[in-house]
């Protein structure tokens, strides 16, 4: 037994001692076989005491158990199969499964789960099959819920209250093959885009994918979520919202205003320049005119002079 891999050697020694003391007991309402305890349909309202500590398979289905006690469940450090379907379990806490880290199969379907703490499954790195279906009060899953369950192959999330999932929650589910998502009120808004693209690119089996459909928004109601990636991409990336139109209008107005001001300034500059130019050229032409008059006057005078005095001079 690898002492270092469990929750601590003290715990294991304690379990071992208890095992010697109570290993041969069987809970009153249950049937015990080799490493297997069956308490199905016994009207149990609590987790049964005295479960043999070497139990590998435990069937608690079809009872009225409201919660799983981490301390006593944690004594079953060889447990690989735990069936709790059809009970009234309301919460799974971070430490609930901390002692049963060898679990391969966990069925929590048909319960009354409303909370699964983010690290509830964090020690279950051998878990292959997890059934959380038929828990209508389960409204959300944290993105770290499956961070360490990297062996998971079958995940059943049917008929819960889940409206959305974070695609980051599936990042470490590298072995996932089959995912059931039908019967949930999926809300296919833009936050759902990444998950819907994950569904397209991940090539998982969705045996129920025709029944896994969007409920909201109305324009996508009834769309299978495994196919909604492209319309969502159109809606969220190329499509403009009212808010975007306001933004575009605002930008347009700014450009328009800037253009108007620029045009006005250009106009003013042009007018000023033209005025200045006109004034300077008027001065010039006035100058020229004056000079020409002077010249002609001089010529005229000279002509007059020469006309008056020249003849007699020539003679
Ligand atoms: C289920 O859980 C809610 C609290 O989350 C509780 O009010 C309700 O009574 C429970 N249902 C049953 C059948 O025990
Ligand atoms: C995930 O598992 C590894 C070993 O399997 C462990 O060291 C780590 O603490 C676990 N993570 C969490 C969040 O429990
Ligand atoms: C999960 O549990 C439901 C109800 O108990 C059952 O119908 C379904 O087949 C189970 N899913 C898987 C993958 O075994
Ligand atoms: C989409 O819906 C979910 C679930 O109601 C909500 O948490 C999220 O904020 C919504 N996202 C957007 C972009 O509206
Ligand atoms: C889809 O839902 C309908 C009606 O609820 C049911 O008859 C059918 O078997 C379901 N199909 C799958 C593939 O789950």
Short mmCIF file of C-alpha atoms in Angstrom, two decimals, residues 22 37 115 137 151 196 221 228 274 286 309:
data_model
loop_
_atom_site.label_atom_id
_atom_site.label_comp_id
_atom_site.label_asym_id
_atom_site.label_seq_id
_atom_site.Cartn_x
_atom_site.Cartn_y
_atom_site.Cartn_z
CA UNK A 22 -15.40 -3.72 11.59
CA UNK A 37 -22.24 -3.60 -0.65
CA UNK A 115 -24.26 22.98 -5.45
CA UNK A 137 -31.65 22.55 -9.32
CA UNK A 151 -9.48 10.30 -17.15
CA UNK A 196 -20.34 25.93 -28.88
CA UNK A 221 -34.54 28.67 -29.85
CA UNK A 228 -25.07 26.75 -33.07
CA UNK A 274 -6.85 84.88 -51.65
CA UNK A 286 -1.51 99.97 -59.55
CA UNK A 309 11.24 122.83 -81.01
#
